[in-house]
Amino acid sequence: MLEVKDATIAAGERTLARGLSFIAKDGEITCITGPKGSGKTIFLRTLMGFLPVASGFVSVDGELLTVLSAPDFRRMMVYLPQQVQLLAHQMMPEEAVVPEPDDYAVWNELLPPAVTAEKPLPLGPDAIFSLASQTLAHAVDRSIVVADEPAAWLTPELSMQMLQLLRSQADAGKTVLIASRLPLLVENSDQVINVNNE
């Protein structure tokens, strides 16, 4: 279980959410949504402890999550980045932000150090879904699933399979936290948190 209490989440001078409170429960899918550029990925990074909350707090199973304590808590998490090909030692497209080396440590300990990552060809939808499936299958000991736009590169059929895969993780008693604006995932989540402040 992951709890956000009276949290203000900011990126530089920009406030993404203010006074936000919710509980992402075990056995449920919680979806962070909002328009493109609204800060969904930054929000996820904050909930994983890479960035601090500006005020309020985030806790995991009742224990306070801070930037200093986060590495221990991330051992409870399995992470599917939006550029899931990183899990196959892929590099992100040029327009994306290259992650800091510490980011790689949480990505299921399957990634090389950032400085040695190679640049192979991008993956197709079937390969991306297969990689996500394998990653989750190997993370049976992780109680929290965090997925950033898990259907972003998938066909409609594979998007439905991704929803079923995420639902199976929740049915196994895990806390599933996703960022998505895909209606299929938003409408089939147990809880939806909108980070659009407009």
XYZ file of N, CA, C and O in Angstrom:
792
model
N 0.834 -1.188 0.000
C 0.000 0.000 0.000
C 0.878 1.251 0.000
O 1.863 1.329 0.724
N 0.507 2.196 -0.858
C 1.245 3.448 -0.934
C 0.269 4.582 -0.646
O -0.807 4.638 -1.236
N 0.628 5.454 0.291
C -0.249 6.559 0.675
C 0.398 7.898 0.387
O 1.580 8.115 0.656
N -0.398 8.800 -0.174
C 0.000 10.184 -0.398
C -0.905 11.036 0.478
O -2.129 10.901 0.431
N -0.319 11.895 1.305
C -1.112 12.689 2.255
C -0.744 14.162 2.151
O 0.410 14.543 2.377
N -1.738 14.974 1.772
C -1.583 16.443 1.704
C -0.313 16.838 0.946
O 0.394 17.775 1.347
N -0.035 16.147 -0.133
C 1.230 16.347 -0.845
C 1.134 17.439 -1.900
O 0.143 17.534 -2.631
N 2.171 18.235 -1.947
C 2.366 19.164 -3.051
C 3.561 18.657 -3.836
O 4.636 18.449 -3.274
N 3.337 18.423 -5.118
C 4.380 17.867 -5.977
C 4.725 18.900 -7.032
O 3.847 19.425 -7.725
N 6.006 19.242 -7.115
C 6.445 20.300 -8.011
C 7.643 19.856 -8.820
O 8.395 18.967 -8.419
N 7.794 20.480 -9.980
C 8.969 20.296 -10.821
C 9.530 21.685 -11.084
O 8.971 22.438 -11.876
N 10.609 22.018 -10.384
C 11.142 23.368 -10.492
C 10.131 24.367 -9.962
O 9.629 24.241 -8.848
N 9.774 25.352 -10.776
C 8.812 26.377 -10.374
C 7.366 25.945 -10.606
O 6.437 26.620 -10.175
N 7.175 24.819 -11.272
C 5.839 24.380 -11.667
C 5.241 23.411 -10.652
O 5.841 22.392 -10.337
N 4.050 23.730 -10.147
C 3.347 22.848 -9.224
C 2.451 21.910 -10.018
O 1.610 22.353 -10.804
N 2.648 20.595 -9.836
C 1.858 19.596 -10.555
C 0.599 19.221 -9.794
O -0.436 18.947 -10.385
N 0.709 19.156 -8.493
C -0.440 18.798 -7.655
C -0.262 19.453 -6.301
O 0.857 19.567 -5.805
N -1.372 19.905 -5.706
C -1.302 20.592 -4.414
C -2.316 19.971 -3.453
O -3.465 19.741 -3.818
N -1.884 19.665 -2.226
C -2.784 19.128 -1.218
C -3.403 17.802 -1.616
O -4.558 17.525 -1.284
N -2.647 16.972 -2.293
C -3.171 15.717 -2.829
C -3.120 14.602 -1.785
O -2.104 14.410 -1.127
N -4.229 13.890 -1.633
C -4.282 12.757 -0.709
C -4.990 11.585 -1.372
O -6.069 11.755 -1.946
N -4.373 10.420 -1.328
C -5.013 9.198 -1.790
C -4.220 8.002 -1.287
O -3.081 8.133 -0.851
N -4.848 6.846 -1.341
C -4.184 5.591 -0.980
C -4.260 4.653 -2.171
O -5.354 4.368 -2.671
N -3.113 4.206 -2.640
C -3.049 3.170 -3.668
C -3.022 1.840 -2.927
O -2.025 1.496 -2.295
N -4.139 1.110 -2.979
C -4.311 -0.070 -2.142
C -3.792 -1.343 -2.805
O -3.760 -1.464 -4.033
N -3.437 -2.293 -1.949
C -3.097 -3.630 -2.419
C -4.323 -4.211 -3.128
O -5.460 -4.019 -2.679
N -4.081 -4.900 -4.231
C -5.171 -5.542 -4.953
C -5.944 -4.625 -5.877
O -6.975 -5.021 -6.411
N -5.456 -3.399 -6.066
C -6.152 -2.450 -6.930
C -5.186 -1.781 -7.906
O -3.977 -1.712 -7.660
N -5.767 -1.274 -9.002
C -5.008 -0.472 -9.964
C -5.354 0.991 -9.727
O -6.521 1.375 -9.775
N -4.334 1.794 -9.441
C -4.500 3.240 -9.310
C -3.849 3.880 -10.522
O -2.689 3.616 -10.826
N -4.616 4.707 -11.232
C -4.131 5.333 -12.466
C -3.911 6.829 -12.245
O -4.813 7.547 -11.827
N -2.696 7.282 -12.539
C -2.378 8.712 -12.563
C -2.606 9.167 -13.997
O -1.990 8.635 -14.930
N -3.490 10.124 -14.200
C -3.793 10.547 -15.557
C -3.719 12.062 -15.679
O -3.584 12.781 -14.684
N -3.819 12.535 -16.903
C -3.728 13.952 -17.211
C -3.240 14.100 -18.629
O -2.746 13.132 -19.225
N -3.365 15.274 -19.214
C -2.936 15.468 -20.602
C -1.426 15.324 -20.760
O -0.678 15.327 -19.776
N -0.999 15.188 -21.993
C 0.426 15.089 -22.274
C 1.141 16.313 -21.713
O 0.691 17.442 -21.867
N 2.256 16.059 -21.024
C 3.026 17.160 -20.452
C 2.524 17.634 -19.099
O 3.029 18.621 -18.563
N 1.531 16.941 -18.528
C 0.978 17.382 -17.242
C 1.824 16.948 -16.051
O 1.565 17.361 -14.926
N 2.823 16.093 -16.280
C 3.726 15.727 -15.201
C 3.487 14.351 -14.611
O 3.913 14.080 -13.488
N 2.831 13.475 -15.373
C 2.535 12.132 -14.850
C 3.813 11.369 -14.501
O 3.898 10.734 -13.445
N 4.808 11.449 -15.372
C 6.061 10.730 -15.112
C 6.785 11.321 -13.905
O 7.313 10.582 -13.060
N 6.803 12.638 -13.786
C 7.431 13.272 -12.621
C 6.701 12.850 -11.349
O 7.326 12.586 -10.314
N 5.378 12.760 -11.429
C 4.585 12.310 -10.290
C 4.992 10.893 -9.887
O 5.244 10.607 -8.715
N 5.114 9.993 -10.866
C 5.545 8.625 -10.565
C 6.930 8.614 -9.936
O 7.190 7.872 -8.987
N 7.824 9.419 -10.473
C 9.193 9.468 -9.935
C 9.184 9.951 -8.485
O 9.976 9.479 -7.664
N 8.272 10.867 -8.164
C 8.146 11.324 -6.783
C 7.626 10.194 -5.898
O 8.128 9.982 -4.783
N 6.640 9.450 -6.387
C 6.075 8.348 -5.604
C 7.058 7.199 -5.446
O 6.902 6.359 -4.565
N 8.103 7.170 -6.288
C 9.149 6.165 -6.150
C 10.331 6.695 -5.337
O 11.291 5.971 -5.094
N 10.254 7.967 -4.931
C 11.295 8.523 -4.075
C 12.488 9.112 -4.790
O 13.478 9.465 -4.142
N 12.420 9.262 -6.114
C 13.534 9.900 -6.822
C 13.520 11.408 -6.610
O 14.559 12.064 -6.655
N 12.314 11.968 -6.380
C 12.156 13.398 -6.148
C 11.384 13.594 -4.849
O 10.489 12.798 -4.533
N 11.684 14.633 -4.087
C 10.961 14.862 -2.824
C 9.615 15.531 -3.074
O 9.422 16.221 -4.074
N 8.668 15.335 -2.153
C 7.438 16.124 -2.193
C 7.765 17.504 -1.636
O 8.604 17.641 -0.749
N 7.112 18.529 -2.189
C 7.358 19.890 -1.717
C 6.751 20.100 -0.333
O 7.265 20.865 0.476
N 5.642 19.412 -0.063
C 5.034 19.410 1.270
C 4.189 18.156 1.388
O 3.920 17.485 0.398
N 3.752 17.836 2.610
C 3.024 16.598 2.828
C 3.986 15.421 2.859
O 5.185 15.590 3.081
N 3.458 14.204 2.628
C 4.342 13.041 2.663
C 3.815 11.904 1.803
O 2.650 11.878 1.419
N 4.713 10.979 1.509
C 4.390 9.719 0.840
C 4.879 8.615 1.767
O 5.975 8.702 2.323
N 4.058 7.587 1.964
C 4.489 6.467 2.790
C 4.194 5.146 2.080
O 3.299 5.071 1.235
N 4.970 4.144 2.413
C 4.793 2.795 1.882
C 4.570 1.869 3.076
O 5.429 1.779 3.960
N 3.421 1.217 3.101
C 3.062 0.332 4.217
C 3.265 1.022 5.567
O 3.770 0.427 6.522
N 2.919 2.308 5.625
C 2.975 3.055 6.875
C 4.326 3.654 7.217
O 4.451 4.383 8.197
N 5.337 3.391 6.407
C 6.682 3.930 6.654
C 6.947 5.099 5.706
O 6.712 4.991 4.499
N 7.478 6.187 6.245
C 7.718 7.396 5.463
C 8.729 7.154 4.356
O 9.805 6.588 4.582
N 8.374 7.585 3.140
C 9.275 7.483 1.998
C 9.916 8.842 1.765
O 9.229 9.842 1.599
N 11.241 8.866 1.798
C 11.996 10.082 1.501
C 13.034 9.734 0.436
O 13.232 8.561 0.102
N 13.704 10.755 -0.071
C 14.754 10.497 -1.060
C 15.838 9.608 -0.456
O 16.422 8.759 -1.135
N 16.107 9.764 0.854
C 17.144 8.955 1.505
C 16.686 7.524 1.779
O 17.463 6.574 1.647
N 15.408 7.356 2.161
C 14.914 6.003 2.473
C 14.431 5.257 1.244
O 14.241 4.042 1.278
N 14.224 5.971 0.130
C 13.617 5.387 -1.067
C 14.340 4.167 -1.631
O 13.684 3.228 -2.082
N 15.691 4.123 -1.653
C 16.335 2.933 -2.227
C 15.883 1.626 -1.589
O 15.716 0.615 -2.274
N 15.652 1.639 -0.280
C 15.160 0.430 0.383
C 13.740 0.098 -0.058
O 13.418 -1.056 -0.312
N 12.894 1.116 -0.165
C 11.517 0.873 -0.563
C 11.422 0.422 -2.019
O 10.541 -0.367 -2.381
N 12.328 0.927 -2.871
C 12.261 0.545 -4.287
C 12.568 -0.934 -4.504
O 12.236 -1.486 -5.547
N 13.160 -1.584 -3.501
C 13.366 -3.027 -3.610
C 12.043 -3.777 -3.559
O 11.978 -4.950 -3.897
N 10.981 -3.086 -3.136
C 9.643 -3.676 -3.110
C 8.912 -3.458 -4.432
O 7.807 -3.965 -4.623
N 9.518 -2.679 -5.325
C 8.833 -2.249 -6.543
C 9.419 -2.895 -7.793
O 10.616 -3.162 -7.865
N 8.554 -3.108 -8.770
C 8.999 -3.448 -10.115
C 8.514 -2.309 -11.008
O 7.378 -1.846 -10.872
N 9.381 -1.828 -11.878
C 9.100 -0.628 -12.653
C 9.144 -0.934 -14.138
O 10.134 -1.481 -14.642
N 8.072 -0.561 -14.835
C 8.041 -0.606 -16.296
C 8.114 0.826 -16.791
O 7.120 1.560 -16.729
N 9.290 1.270 -17.256
C 9.399 2.652 -17.746
C 8.627 2.825 -19.041
O 8.339 1.858 -19.744
N 8.278 4.065 -19.354
C 7.551 4.329 -20.607
C 8.360 3.818 -21.792
O 7.809 3.247 -22.720
N 9.656 4.011 -21.748
C 10.534 3.468 -22.787
C 10.970 2.084 -22.318
O 12.107 1.867 -21.918
N 10.034 1.131 -22.366
C 10.266 -0.183 -21.775
C 11.425 -0.920 -22.444
O 12.007 -1.829 -21.871
N 11.808 -0.483 -23.644
C 12.952 -1.123 -24.299
C 14.240 -0.942 -23.504
O 15.213 -1.656 -23.712
N 14.247 -0.015 -22.556
C 15.405 0.115 -21.668
C 15.660 -1.176 -20.908
O 16.786 -1.476 -20.526
N 14.605 -1.940 -20.677
C 14.767 -3.195 -19.961
C 15.510 -4.222 -20.793
O 15.965 -5.237 -20.285
N 15.628 -3.953 -22.085
C 16.401 -4.828 -22.963
C 17.702 -4.140 -23.355
O 18.266 -4.378 -24.421
N 18.174 -3.264 -22.471
C 19.404 -2.504 -22.686
C 19.307 -1.609 -23.918
O 20.260 -1.447 -24.658
N 18.107 -1.051 -24.130
C 17.892 -0.130 -25.240
C 18.093 1.299 -24.736
O 17.915 1.579 -23.556
N 18.404 2.208 -25.645
C 18.457 3.618 -25.298
C 17.143 4.268 -25.689
O 16.451 3.821 -26.591
N 16.789 5.357 -25.036
C 15.554 6.064 -25.336
C 15.740 6.911 -26.588
O 16.860 7.224 -26.984
N 14.615 7.308 -27.247
C 14.712 8.216 -28.388
C 15.440 9.498 -27.994
O 15.448 9.879 -26.834
N 16.008 10.156 -28.986
C 16.836 11.339 -28.708
C 16.078 12.425 -27.954
O 16.657 13.162 -27.168
N 14.744 12.541 -28.197
C 14.001 13.623 -27.556
C 13.702 13.344 -26.087
O 13.289 14.218 -25.351
N 13.902 12.122 -25.640
C 13.603 11.780 -24.255
C 14.779 12.137 -23.355
O 15.913 12.261 -23.796
N 14.489 12.286 -22.069
C 15.526 12.598 -21.099
C 16.251 11.315 -20.704
O 15.628 10.326 -20.343
N 17.572 11.303 -20.801
C 18.349 10.131 -20.404
C 18.350 10.057 -18.884
O 18.612 11.042 -18.206
N 18.006 8.904 -18.321
C 17.914 8.804 -16.867
C 19.269 8.899 -16.181
O 20.301 8.622 -16.771
N 19.236 9.304 -14.937
C 20.442 9.325 -14.128
C 20.829 7.888 -13.778
O 19.974 6.997 -13.760
N 22.095 7.629 -13.497
C 22.508 6.251 -13.182
C 21.692 5.595 -12.083
O 21.405 4.415 -12.148
N 21.267 6.364 -11.064
C 20.507 5.768 -9.976
C 19.166 5.222 -10.452
O 18.627 4.276 -9.901
N 18.606 5.838 -11.510
C 17.347 5.348 -12.055
C 17.484 3.900 -12.508
O 16.576 3.095 -12.368
N 18.624 3.568 -13.074
C 18.815 2.230 -13.615
C 18.785 1.178 -12.510
O 18.365 0.052 -12.733
N 19.199 1.562 -11.312
C 19.266 0.593 -10.222
C 17.888 0.053 -9.866
O 17.745 -1.101 -9.484
N 16.853 0.865 -10.015
C 15.509 0.421 -9.655
C 14.866 -0.365 -10.788
O 13.913 -1.089 -10.581
N 15.388 -0.223 -11.973
C 14.751 -0.884 -13.100
C 15.114 -2.354 -13.097
O 15.735 -2.883 -14.014
N 14.728 -2.995 -11.983
C 14.728 -4.446 -11.867
C 16.107 -5.074 -11.953
O 16.237 -6.275 -12.183
N 17.133 -4.262 -11.741
C 18.514 -4.750 -11.742
C 18.862 -5.500 -13.024
O 19.720 -6.382 -13.044
N 18.176 -5.151 -14.109
C 18.435 -5.792 -15.399
C 19.230 -4.894 -16.336
O 19.602 -5.308 -17.416
N 19.460 -3.661 -15.905
C 20.065 -2.689 -16.815
C 21.551 -2.498 -16.555
O 22.003 -2.624 -15.426
N 22.303 -2.182 -17.602
C 23.715 -1.847 -17.401
C 23.815 -0.442 -16.834
O 22.829 0.289 -16.834
N 24.984 -0.041 -16.337
C 25.141 1.352 -15.914
C 24.830 2.286 -17.078
O 25.019 1.930 -18.236
N 24.327 3.470 -16.781
C 23.937 4.414 -17.830
C 25.091 4.708 -18.785
O 24.892 4.887 -19.978
N 26.302 4.723 -18.257
C 27.441 5.094 -19.091
C 27.812 4.005 -20.087
O 28.516 4.258 -21.055
N 27.338 2.765 -19.865
C 27.702 1.682 -20.783
C 26.532 1.186 -21.624
O 26.672 0.236 -22.376
N 25.350 1.834 -21.477
C 24.191 1.394 -22.254
C 24.464 1.542 -23.747
O 25.032 2.528 -24.193
N 24.059 0.529 -24.498
C 24.270 0.551 -25.937
C 23.042 1.123 -26.640
O 22.037 1.423 -26.007
N 23.106 1.202 -27.973
C 22.022 1.811 -28.731
C 21.542 0.865 -29.825
O 21.771 1.105 -31.002
N 20.836 -0.216 -29.455
C 20.304 -1.105 -30.464
C 19.021 -0.558 -31.083
O 18.541 0.502 -30.704
N 18.465 -1.275 -32.045
C 17.251 -0.847 -32.715
C 16.063 -0.879 -31.747
O 16.023 -1.683 -30.830
N 15.068 0.004 -31.966
C 13.896 -0.003 -31.098
C 13.097 -1.299 -31.254
O 13.209 -1.999 -32.261
N 12.277 -1.599 -30.265
C 11.475 -2.813 -30.281
C 10.084 -2.550 -30.851
O 9.557 -1.448 -30.729
N 9.485 -3.582 -31.454
C 8.123 -3.499 -31.943
C 7.132 -3.791 -30.829
O 7.515 -4.210 -29.730
N 5.827 -3.586 -31.078
C 4.805 -3.788 -30.040
C 4.823 -5.180 -29.408
O 4.713 -5.304 -28.188
N 4.968 -6.230 -30.217
C 4.967 -7.587 -29.658
C 6.147 -7.797 -28.715
O 5.997 -8.389 -27.638
N 7.322 -7.315 -29.128
C 8.517 -7.477 -28.300
C 8.408 -6.656 -27.018
O 8.834 -7.098 -25.949
N 7.824 -5.463 -27.102
C 7.649 -4.630 -25.913
C 6.711 -5.308 -24.919
O 6.999 -5.382 -23.723
N 5.599 -5.845 -25.420
C 4.665 -6.527 -24.526
C 5.313 -7.761 -23.909
O 5.159 -8.024 -22.716
N 6.049 -8.508 -24.714
C 6.727 -9.705 -24.207
C 7.723 -9.343 -23.111
O 7.807 -10.015 -22.080
N 8.462 -8.267 -23.327
C 9.453 -7.831 -22.344
C 8.784 -7.401 -21.045
O 9.241 -7.734 -19.948
N 7.671 -6.663 -21.158
C 6.932 -6.252 -19.964
C 6.399 -7.477 -19.221
O 6.486 -7.562 -17.992
N 5.879 -8.441 -19.969
C 5.344 -9.665 -19.351
C 6.430 -10.424 -18.608
O 6.237 -10.879 -17.474
N 7.589 -10.564 -19.248
C 8.696 -11.289 -18.631
C 9.184 -10.568 -17.372
O 9.507 -11.208 -16.363
N 9.241 -9.247 -17.441
C 9.702 -8.461 -16.293
C 8.787 -8.679 -15.094
O 9.251 -8.902 -13.970
N 7.474 -8.649 -15.329
C 6.530 -8.856 -14.238
C 6.568 -10.301 -13.736
O 6.461 -10.548 -12.533
N 6.757 -11.242 -14.642
C 6.814 -12.649 -14.244
C 8.014 -12.933 -13.348
O 7.967 -13.804 -12.474
N 9.095 -12.186 -13.542
C 10.310 -12.388 -12.746
C 10.306 -11.561 -11.468
O 11.280 -11.579 -10.724
N 9.218 -10.835 -11.227
C 9.165 -9.947 -10.062
C 8.087 -10.395 -9.085
O 7.383 -9.569 -8.515
N 7.984 -11.684 -8.876
C 6.943 -12.203 -7.984
C 7.138 -11.726 -6.546
O 6.188 -11.674 -5.769
N 8.367 -11.355 -6.194
C 8.646 -10.912 -4.820
C 8.441 -9.412 -4.637
O 8.623 -8.895 -3.536
N 8.051 -8.706 -5.691
C 7.838 -7.259 -5.589
C 6.358 -6.993 -5.336
O 5.503 -7.458 -6.093
N 6.040 -6.227 -4.306
C 4.641 -6.019 -3.925
C 4.008 -4.784 -4.559
O 2.795 -4.595 -4.459
N 4.821 -3.951 -5.211
C 4.303 -2.748 -5.858
C 4.744 -2.742 -7.317
O 5.936 -2.876 -7.614
N 3.775 -2.588 -8.219
C 4.054 -2.498 -9.656
C 3.848 -1.051 -10.073
O 2.784 -0.472 -9.830
N 4.875 -0.442 -10.677
C 4.788 0.929 -11.176
C 5.019 0.880 -12.683
O 6.053 0.383 -13.134
N 4.056 1.381 -13.449
C 4.156 1.316 -14.913
C 3.832 2.683 -15.505
O 2.761 3.241 -15.269
N 4.773 3.219 -16.262
C 4.628 4.535 -16.883
C 4.165 4.356 -18.330
O 4.905 3.854 -19.168
N 2.925 4.759 -18.608
C 2.325 4.621 -19.949
C 2.562 3.208 -20.503
O 3.175 3.026 -21.558
N 2.078 2.180 -19.803
C 2.397 0.809 -20.196
C 1.866 0.382 -21.554
O 2.357 -0.598 -22.117
N 0.887 1.105 -22.101
C 0.345 0.729 -23.412
C 0.729 1.717 -24.502
O 0.185 1.665 -25.606
N 1.683 2.597 -24.211
C 2.005 3.682 -25.145
C 2.418 3.199 -26.529
O 2.105 3.828 -27.530
N 3.118 2.080 -26.603
C 3.660 1.620 -27.881
C 2.946 0.371 -28.388
O 3.428 -0.285 -29.306
N 1.788 0.048 -27.799
C 1.124 -1.207 -28.115
C -0.065 -1.011 -29.059
O -0.655 0.064 -29.126
N -0.412 -2.082 -29.767
C -1.613 -2.098 -30.593
C -2.833 -2.176 -29.675
O -2.697 -2.502 -28.483
N -4.049 -1.905 -30.194
C -5.241 -2.034 -29.343
C -5.381 -3.421 -28.717
O -5.752 -3.539 -27.543
N -5.080 -4.471 -29.470
C -5.181 -5.834 -28.938
C -4.182 -6.057 -27.812
O -4.513 -6.634 -26.764
N -2.954 -5.594 -28.009
C -1.944 -5.752 -26.970
C -2.221 -4.846 -25.768
O -1.881 -5.187 -24.636
N -2.866 -3.702 -26.013
C -3.251 -2.831 -24.902
C -4.248 -3.541 -23.994
O -4.175 -3.435 -22.764
N -5.182 -4.276 -24.602
C -6.137 -5.052 -23.804
C -5.410 -6.143 -23.016
O -5.708 -6.385 -21.842
N -4.431 -6.779 -23.640
C -3.651 -7.798 -22.940
C -2.833 -7.182 -21.802
O -2.663 -7.795 -20.749
N -2.337 -5.955 -22.017
C -1.598 -5.267 -20.960
C -2.518 -4.978 -19.775
O -2.126 -5.161 -18.613
N -3.737 -4.546 -20.059
C -4.706 -4.318 -18.986
C -4.933 -5.611 -18.204
O -4.942 -5.605 -16.969
N -5.101 -6.719 -18.918
C -5.316 -8.008 -18.250
C -4.091 -8.402 -17.419
O -4.233 -8.943 -16.315
N -2.901 -8.105 -17.946
C -1.675 -8.416 -17.221
C -1.577 -7.596 -15.929
O -1.256 -8.121 -14.858
N -1.889 -6.307 -16.019
C -1.865 -5.442 -14.834
C -2.941 -5.863 -13.838
O -2.715 -5.864 -12.619
N -4.116 -6.234 -14.353
C -5.188 -6.694 -13.472
C -4.783 -7.969 -12.747
O -5.078 -8.148 -11.556
N -4.058 -8.857 -13.440
C -3.616 -10.096 -12.787
C -2.630 -9.798 -11.662
O -2.605 -10.499 -10.644
N -1.833 -8.741 -11.826
C -0.917 -8.338 -10.758
C -1.705 -7.842 -9.548
O -1.385 -8.176 -8.402
N -2.747 -7.042 -9.802
C -3.593 -6.563 -8.704
C -4.321 -7.736 -8.048
O -4.420 -7.804 -6.816
N -4.816 -8.666 -8.860
C -5.530 -9.823 -8.315
C -4.630 -10.688 -7.445
O -5.110 -11.425 -6.572
N -3.307 -10.587 -7.674
C -2.354 -11.328 -6.847
C -2.053 -10.595 -5.543
O -1.202 -11.029 -4.763
N -2.751 -9.468 -5.306
C -2.598 -8.736 -4.056
C -1.588 -7.611 -4.094
O -1.277 -7.009 -3.071
N -1.069 -7.288 -5.289
C -0.070 -6.221 -5.397
C -0.727 -4.859 -5.535
O -1.868 -4.742 -5.982
N -0.004 -3.825 -5.147
C -0.403 -2.452 -5.413
C 0.074 -2.120 -6.819
O 1.266 -2.218 -7.102
N -0.845 -1.760 -7.704
C -0.493 -1.447 -9.093
C -0.742 0.037 -9.320
O -1.871 0.517 -9.174
N 0.312 0.755 -9.659
C 0.253 2.196 -9.869
C 0.716 2.487 -11.285
O 1.860 2.178 -11.643
N -0.167 3.052 -12.110
C 0.186 3.319 -13.502
C -0.019 4.799 -13.817
O -0.802 5.482 -13.157
N 0.694 5.272 -14.813
C 0.447 6.588 -15.390
C -0.030 6.341 -16.812
O 0.644 5.645 -17.582
N -1.189 6.856 -17.153
C -1.718 6.628 -18.492
C -2.815 7.632 -18.812
O -3.530 8.087 -17.916
N -2.940 7.955 -20.089
C -4.093 8.728 -20.540
C -4.914 7.930 -21.543
O -5.836 8.457 -22.153
N -4.578 6.656 -21.715
C -5.339 5.786 -22.604
C -6.686 5.458 -21.955
O -6.718 4.912 -20.849
N -7.806 5.794 -22.607
C -9.121 5.551 -21.996
C -9.317 4.117 -21.505
O -9.903 3.910 -20.440
N -8.826 3.137 -22.243
C -8.980 1.744 -21.832
C -8.424 1.508 -20.430
O -9.061 0.854 -19.596
N -7.232 2.046 -20.160
C -6.611 1.847 -18.852
C -7.240 2.739 -17.788
O -7.454 2.309 -16.652
N -7.544 3.983 -18.149
C -8.142 4.906 -17.184
C -9.498 4.379 -16.710
O -9.770 4.305 -15.507
N -10.338 3.969 -17.655
C -11.705 3.548 -17.324
C -11.747 2.220 -16.571
O -12.735 1.927 -15.898
N -10.701 1.422 -16.690
C -10.690 0.118 -16.031
C -9.819 0.086 -14.782
O -9.524 -0.992 -14.257
N -9.418 1.255 -14.311
C -8.667 1.338 -13.058
C -9.642 1.454 -11.894
O -10.772 1.927 -12.057
N -9.201 1.030 -10.723
C -10.052 1.105 -9.537
C -10.108 2.520 -8.969
O -11.076 2.895 -8.316
N -9.055 3.287 -9.227
C -8.970 4.656 -8.717
C -8.216 5.484 -9.742
O -7.224 5.032 -10.300
N -8.688 6.710 -9.997
C -8.064 7.589 -10.988
C -7.706 8.902 -10.309
O -8.555 9.538 -9.669
N -6.441 9.295 -10.426
C -5.940 10.559 -9.880
C -5.540 11.435 -11.059
O -4.665 11.090 -11.839
N -6.199 12.589 -11.196
C -5.931 13.487 -12.312
C -4.964 14.578 -11.856
O -5.256 15.304 -10.909
N -3.819 14.685 -12.537
C -2.815 15.682 -12.144
C -2.931 16.964 -12.961
O -2.067 17.823 -12.885
N -4.003 17.093 -13.732
C -4.196 18.309 -14.511
C -4.744 19.399 -13.597
O -5.848 19.296 -13.073
N -3.945 20.466 -13.408
C -4.352 21.556 -12.502
C -5.098 22.678 -13.209
O -5.393 23.686 -12.615
N -5.363 22.500 -14.494
C -6.013 23.605 -15.230
C -7.489 23.693 -14.874
O -8.136 22.751 -14.540
